[in-house]
Amino acid sequence: DTAVSQTPKYLVTQMGNDKSIKCEQNLGHDTMYWYKQDSKKFLKIMFSYNNKELIINETVPNRFSPKSPDKAHLNLHINSLELGDSAVYFCASSQVAAAGYEQYFGPGTRLTVT
Amino acid sequence: AQSVSQHNHHVILSEAASLELGCNYSYGGTVNLFWYVQYPGQHLQLLLKYFSGDPLVKGIKGFEAEFIKSKFSFNLRKPSVQWSDTAEYFCAVIRSGNTPLVFGKGTRLSVIA
């Protein structure tokens, strides 16, 4: 059983396009996250949602918009894609939005913008 | 700003060698500490975590880490590495409340036969 799943696994698109990445968790967790891992493997939080409400929004361009239809899903929509958006995007979830809870990561979506 | 430093960018070891990967953080308050591993082409998996209590934490696959509060460190160790330990290792720190998990830049471990 997949705990945190993401689709698609690979996404190749051209500059200026709009694309979405989907994330689902079947762990019953309340909190979900999006991270970006750049070409140097550096991981940085982008967004965090707790029970469908945004609780963390790091410095991310407005072109990135997370949407949480329910607490099991957190999708990432990206408008007007740029070359610098090429990265691996990881979704994660944790039981609650508190420091003492482990985050479980999805398999990642490798986005390549050409 | 809170930061996490991993001093080694790339470590190359022979099988059966001992491993120690350094991790230091800058925040002075109460923190929770994690080590995650990312095998080639895979997602992050938790190796171990420290919340409180015994500062020597044992994780999966023979890994352990020691929290030294006075040094703001949480170094990862393994007495004898295997080829299958080849991966990227990330230290991460989180404060209390709705603060983000902050990752170090990762250390790539290559284990050669």
mmCIF file of C-alpha atoms in Angstrom:
data_model
loop_
_atom_site.group_PDB
_atom_site.id
_atom_site.type_symbol
_atom_site.label_atom_id
_atom_site.label_comp_id
_atom_site.label_asym_id
_atom_site.label_seq_id
_atom_site.Cartn_x
_atom_site.Cartn_y
_atom_site.Cartn_z
ATOM 1 C CA ASP A 1 0.000 0.000 0.000
ATOM 2 C CA THR A 2 1.436 3.369 -1.023
ATOM 3 C CA ALA A 3 1.397 5.831 1.867
ATOM 4 C CA VAL A 4 2.111 9.065 -0.010
ATOM 5 C CA SER A 5 1.690 8.995 -3.771
ATOM 6 C CA GLN A 6 2.384 11.609 -6.411
ATOM 7 C CA THR A 7 1.459 11.869 -10.066
ATOM 8 C CA PRO A 8 3.048 12.191 -12.466
ATOM 9 C CA LYS A 9 6.482 10.828 -11.645
ATOM 10 C CA TYR A 10 8.062 12.662 -14.560
ATOM 11 C CA LEU A 11 6.856 15.833 -16.220
ATOM 12 C CA VAL A 12 8.554 17.451 -19.200
ATOM 13 C CA THR A 13 7.042 20.671 -20.487
ATOM 14 C CA GLN A 14 7.906 23.913 -22.211
ATOM 15 C CA MET A 15 8.382 27.338 -20.725
ATOM 16 C CA GLY A 16 5.178 29.285 -20.304
ATOM 17 C CA ASN A 17 2.940 26.254 -19.850
ATOM 18 C CA ASP A 18 0.732 25.591 -16.829
ATOM 19 C CA LYS A 19 0.986 22.224 -15.092
ATOM 20 C CA SER A 20 -0.261 20.451 -11.994
ATOM 21 C CA ILE A 21 1.202 17.795 -9.734
ATOM 22 C CA LYS A 22 -1.104 15.721 -7.582
ATOM 23 C CA CYS A 23 -0.448 14.263 -4.153
ATOM 24 C CA GLU A 24 -2.496 11.887 -2.072
ATOM 25 C CA GLN A 25 -1.854 10.293 1.309
ATOM 26 C CA ASN A 26 -3.733 7.346 2.755
ATOM 27 C CA LEU A 27 -2.250 7.605 6.249
ATOM 28 C CA GLY A 28 -5.070 9.644 7.741
ATOM 29 C CA HIS A 29 -2.651 12.495 8.412
ATOM 30 C CA ASP A 30 -3.861 16.024 9.031
ATOM 31 C CA THR A 31 -0.913 17.891 7.549
ATOM 32 C CA MET A 32 0.613 17.854 4.082
ATOM 33 C CA TYR A 33 3.626 19.596 2.606
ATOM 34 C CA TRP A 34 5.316 20.427 -0.673
ATOM 35 C CA TYR A 35 9.102 20.540 -0.923
ATOM 36 C CA LYS A 36 11.357 21.483 -3.816
ATOM 37 C CA GLN A 37 14.682 19.688 -4.330
ATOM 38 C CA ASP A 38 16.982 21.535 -6.691
ATOM 39 C CA SER A 39 19.740 20.153 -8.896
ATOM 40 C CA LYS A 40 22.186 20.279 -5.984
ATOM 41 C CA LYS A 41 19.844 18.092 -3.917
ATOM 42 C CA PHE A 42 18.932 20.966 -1.582
ATOM 43 C CA LEU A 43 15.468 20.436 -0.081
ATOM 44 C CA LYS A 44 13.326 23.385 0.870
ATOM 45 C CA ILE A 45 9.779 23.626 2.174
ATOM 46 C CA MET A 46 7.333 25.426 -0.087
ATOM 47 C CA PHE A 47 3.919 25.006 1.532
ATOM 48 C CA SER A 48 2.216 23.257 4.397
ATOM 49 C CA TYR A 49 -1.491 22.601 4.821
ATOM 50 C CA ASN A 50 -3.247 21.440 7.970
ATOM 51 C CA ASN A 51 -6.792 20.172 7.510
ATOM 52 C CA LYS A 52 -7.081 22.000 4.192
ATOM 53 C CA GLU A 53 -5.796 25.286 5.644
ATOM 54 C CA LEU A 54 -2.523 26.886 4.626
ATOM 55 C CA ILE A 55 -0.172 27.147 7.610
ATOM 56 C CA ILE A 56 3.249 27.584 6.043
ATOM 57 C CA ASN A 57 3.947 29.554 2.893
ATOM 58 C CA GLU A 58 7.618 30.126 2.337
ATOM 59 C CA THR A 59 8.932 32.599 -0.177
ATOM 60 C CA VAL A 60 7.524 31.028 -3.302
ATOM 61 C CA PRO A 61 6.512 32.865 -6.496
ATOM 62 C CA ASN A 62 2.787 33.508 -6.927
ATOM 63 C CA ARG A 63 2.901 31.249 -9.973
ATOM 64 C CA PHE A 64 2.836 28.341 -7.522
ATOM 65 C CA SER A 65 -0.570 27.706 -6.013
ATOM 66 C CA PRO A 66 -1.338 24.765 -3.747
ATOM 67 C CA LYS A 67 -4.870 23.434 -3.526
ATOM 68 C CA SER A 68 -6.204 21.063 -0.914
ATOM 69 C CA PRO A 69 -9.664 19.709 -1.772
ATOM 70 C CA ASP A 70 -9.611 17.538 1.351
ATOM 71 C CA LYS A 71 -7.063 16.636 3.970
ATOM 72 C CA ALA A 72 -5.881 13.589 2.017
ATOM 73 C CA HIS A 73 -4.946 15.582 -1.079
ATOM 74 C CA LEU A 74 -2.613 18.483 -1.725
ATOM 75 C CA ASN A 75 -2.098 19.444 -5.344
ATOM 76 C CA LEU A 76 0.438 21.895 -6.702
ATOM 77 C CA HIS A 77 -0.440 24.037 -9.678
ATOM 78 C CA ILE A 78 2.280 25.983 -11.448
ATOM 79 C CA ASN A 79 1.504 28.768 -13.923
ATOM 80 C CA SER A 80 3.811 30.157 -16.599
ATOM 81 C CA LEU A 81 6.564 27.632 -16.023
ATOM 82 C CA GLU A 82 10.145 28.897 -16.099
ATOM 83 C CA LEU A 83 13.456 27.098 -16.637
ATOM 84 C CA GLY A 84 14.315 27.603 -12.974
ATOM 85 C CA ASP A 85 11.291 25.595 -11.928
ATOM 86 C CA SER A 86 13.046 22.432 -13.077
ATOM 87 C CA ALA A 87 13.507 20.352 -9.947
ATOM 88 C CA VAL A 88 12.153 17.364 -8.093
ATOM 89 C CA TYR A 89 9.033 18.177 -6.100
ATOM 90 C CA PHE A 90 8.257 16.069 -3.056
ATOM 91 C CA CYS A 91 4.979 15.855 -1.258
ATOM 92 C CA ALA A 92 4.968 14.799 2.397
ATOM 93 C CA SER A 93 2.496 14.311 5.198
ATOM 94 C CA SER A 94 2.559 14.112 8.978
ATOM 95 C CA GLN A 95 0.008 13.176 11.589
ATOM 96 C CA VAL A 96 -0.233 16.690 12.931
ATOM 97 C CA ALA A 97 1.463 20.007 12.255
ATOM 98 C CA ALA A 98 3.743 19.735 15.238
ATOM 99 C CA ALA A 99 7.433 19.368 15.663
ATOM 100 C CA GLY A 100 7.352 15.925 17.182
ATOM 101 C CA TYR A 101 5.818 14.124 14.243
ATOM 102 C CA GLU A 102 7.695 12.410 11.470
ATOM 103 C CA GLN A 103 7.019 13.456 7.917
ATOM 104 C CA TYR A 104 6.438 10.758 5.314
ATOM 105 C CA PHE A 105 7.581 11.571 1.818
ATOM 106 C CA GLY A 106 6.182 10.692 -1.575
ATOM 107 C CA PRO A 107 8.315 9.363 -4.450
ATOM 108 C CA GLY A 108 8.809 12.788 -6.003
ATOM 109 C CA THR A 109 7.912 14.360 -9.333
ATOM 110 C CA ARG A 110 10.812 15.294 -11.583
ATOM 111 C CA LEU A 111 9.792 18.421 -13.476
ATOM 112 C CA THR A 112 11.879 19.438 -16.474
ATOM 113 C CA VAL A 113 11.105 22.736 -18.148
ATOM 114 C CA THR A 114 12.618 23.194 -21.608
ATOM 115 C CA ALA B 1 17.395 32.357 10.672
ATOM 116 C CA GLN B 2 17.588 28.733 11.622
ATOM 117 C CA SER B 3 20.051 26.775 9.544
ATOM 118 C CA VAL B 4 21.358 23.261 9.350
ATOM 119 C CA SER B 5 24.934 22.573 8.279
ATOM 120 C CA GLN B 6 26.231 19.326 6.936
ATOM 121 C CA HIS B 7 29.963 19.671 6.613
ATOM 122 C CA ASN B 8 30.702 16.877 4.204
ATOM 123 C CA HIS B 9 29.391 17.225 0.680
ATOM 124 C CA HIS B 10 30.606 13.853 -0.574
ATOM 125 C CA VAL B 11 32.073 11.009 1.439
ATOM 126 C CA ILE B 12 33.668 7.966 -0.174
ATOM 127 C CA LEU B 13 34.260 4.893 1.960
ATOM 128 C CA SER B 14 35.235 1.302 1.434
ATOM 129 C CA GLU B 15 32.899 -1.415 2.608
ATOM 130 C CA ALA B 16 33.254 -2.193 6.322
ATOM 131 C CA ALA B 17 34.668 1.254 7.080
ATOM 132 C CA SER B 18 33.109 3.278 9.872
ATOM 133 C CA LEU B 19 30.960 6.271 9.056
ATOM 134 C CA GLU B 20 30.351 9.563 10.773
ATOM 135 C CA LEU B 21 28.446 12.372 9.074
ATOM 136 C CA GLY B 22 28.378 15.739 10.765
ATOM 137 C CA CYS B 23 25.308 17.885 11.340
ATOM 138 C CA ASN B 24 25.115 21.181 13.212
ATOM 139 C CA TYR B 25 22.171 23.514 13.654
ATOM 140 C CA SER B 26 22.032 27.145 14.620
ATOM 141 C CA TYR B 27 18.835 27.406 16.661
ATOM 142 C CA GLY B 28 19.309 27.645 20.411
ATOM 143 C CA GLY B 29 15.871 26.620 21.645
ATOM 144 C CA THR B 30 14.198 23.244 21.858
ATOM 145 C CA VAL B 31 14.500 21.336 18.616
ATOM 146 C CA ASN B 32 13.603 17.960 17.199
ATOM 147 C CA LEU B 33 16.203 16.352 14.979
ATOM 148 C CA PHE B 34 16.007 13.880 12.134
ATOM 149 C CA TRP B 35 18.197 12.015 9.701
ATOM 150 C CA TYR B 36 16.643 11.034 6.393
ATOM 151 C CA VAL B 37 18.174 8.887 3.655
ATOM 152 C CA GLN B 38 17.481 9.111 -0.070
ATOM 153 C CA TYR B 39 18.608 6.095 -2.087
ATOM 154 C CA PRO B 40 19.288 6.738 -5.782
ATOM 155 C CA GLY B 41 16.052 7.556 -7.568
ATOM 156 C CA GLN B 42 13.940 7.084 -4.470
ATOM 157 C CA HIS B 43 12.077 9.219 -1.958
ATOM 158 C CA LEU B 44 13.272 10.237 1.473
ATOM 159 C CA GLN B 45 13.014 7.696 4.256
ATOM 160 C CA LEU B 46 13.452 8.327 7.950
ATOM 161 C CA LEU B 47 16.571 6.763 9.466
ATOM 162 C CA LEU B 48 16.132 8.027 13.010
ATOM 163 C CA LYS B 49 14.858 10.915 15.084
ATOM 164 C CA TYR B 50 15.508 12.620 18.399
ATOM 165 C CA PHE B 51 12.793 14.332 20.406
ATOM 166 C CA SER B 52 13.909 13.964 24.019
ATOM 167 C CA GLY B 53 15.484 11.527 26.474
ATOM 168 C CA ASP B 54 18.564 9.458 25.708
ATOM 169 C CA PRO B 55 20.750 11.581 23.417
ATOM 170 C CA LEU B 56 22.057 8.455 21.695
ATOM 171 C CA VAL B 57 19.393 7.418 19.231
ATOM 172 C CA LYS B 58 19.351 4.152 17.344
ATOM 173 C CA GLY B 59 17.705 3.943 13.963
ATOM 174 C CA ILE B 60 17.148 1.477 11.196
ATOM 175 C CA LYS B 61 19.846 -0.415 9.263
ATOM 176 C CA GLY B 62 22.418 -0.111 12.064
ATOM 177 C CA PHE B 63 22.561 3.677 12.079
ATOM 178 C CA GLU B 64 22.740 5.753 15.244
ATOM 179 C CA ALA B 65 23.101 9.429 16.038
ATOM 180 C CA GLU B 66 24.156 11.366 19.094
ATOM 181 C CA PHE B 67 22.588 14.646 20.122
ATOM 182 C CA ILE B 68 25.133 16.895 21.843
ATOM 183 C CA LYS B 69 23.216 19.955 22.972
ATOM 184 C CA SER B 70 26.300 21.956 23.964
ATOM 185 C CA LYS B 71 27.711 21.543 20.473
ATOM 186 C CA PHE B 72 24.393 21.952 18.637
ATOM 187 C CA SER B 73 25.268 18.738 16.854
ATOM 188 C CA PHE B 74 23.490 15.577 15.771
ATOM 189 C CA ASN B 75 26.072 13.427 14.020
ATOM 190 C CA LEU B 76 25.122 10.229 12.240
ATOM 191 C CA ARG B 77 27.236 7.109 12.707
ATOM 192 C CA LYS B 78 27.452 3.543 11.499
ATOM 193 C CA PRO B 79 30.245 1.194 12.589
ATOM 194 C CA SER B 80 30.518 -0.713 9.310
ATOM 195 C CA VAL B 81 29.039 0.523 6.040
ATOM 196 C CA GLN B 82 27.824 -1.649 3.195
ATOM 197 C CA TRP B 83 27.620 -1.001 -0.518
ATOM 198 C CA SER B 84 23.844 -0.701 -0.126
ATOM 199 C CA ASP B 85 24.333 2.353 2.115
ATOM 200 C CA THR B 86 25.284 4.392 -0.945
ATOM 201 C CA ALA B 87 22.783 7.254 -0.832
ATOM 202 C CA GLU B 88 22.225 10.892 0.004
ATOM 203 C CA TYR B 89 21.850 11.621 3.726
ATOM 204 C CA PHE B 90 19.938 14.627 5.028
ATOM 205 C CA CYS B 91 19.922 16.060 8.506
ATOM 206 C CA ALA B 92 16.773 18.034 9.387
ATOM 207 C CA VAL B 93 15.688 20.176 12.300
ATOM 208 C CA ILE B 94 12.323 21.474 13.428
ATOM 209 C CA ARG B 95 11.360 23.775 16.240
ATOM 210 C CA SER B 96 8.080 23.631 18.101
ATOM 211 C CA GLY B 97 4.795 24.774 16.619
ATOM 212 C CA ASN B 98 3.971 25.230 12.977
ATOM 213 C CA THR B 99 7.513 25.892 11.873
ATOM 214 C CA PRO B 100 8.958 24.228 8.816
ATOM 215 C CA LEU B 101 11.308 21.271 8.803
ATOM 216 C CA VAL B 102 14.656 22.683 7.739
ATOM 217 C CA PHE B 103 17.025 20.396 5.868
ATOM 218 C CA GLY B 104 20.772 20.490 5.560
ATOM 219 C CA LYS B 105 22.218 20.406 2.065
ATOM 220 C CA GLY B 106 22.820 16.681 2.247
ATOM 221 C CA THR B 107 25.883 14.463 2.206
ATOM 222 C CA ARG B 108 26.382 12.024 -0.610
ATOM 223 C CA LEU B 109 27.834 8.726 0.606
ATOM 224 C CA SER B 110 29.494 6.432 -1.905
ATOM 225 C CA VAL B 111 30.517 3.019 -0.627
ATOM 226 C CA ILE B 112 32.946 1.138 -2.812
ATOM 227 C CA ALA B 113 33.822 -2.532 -2.733
#
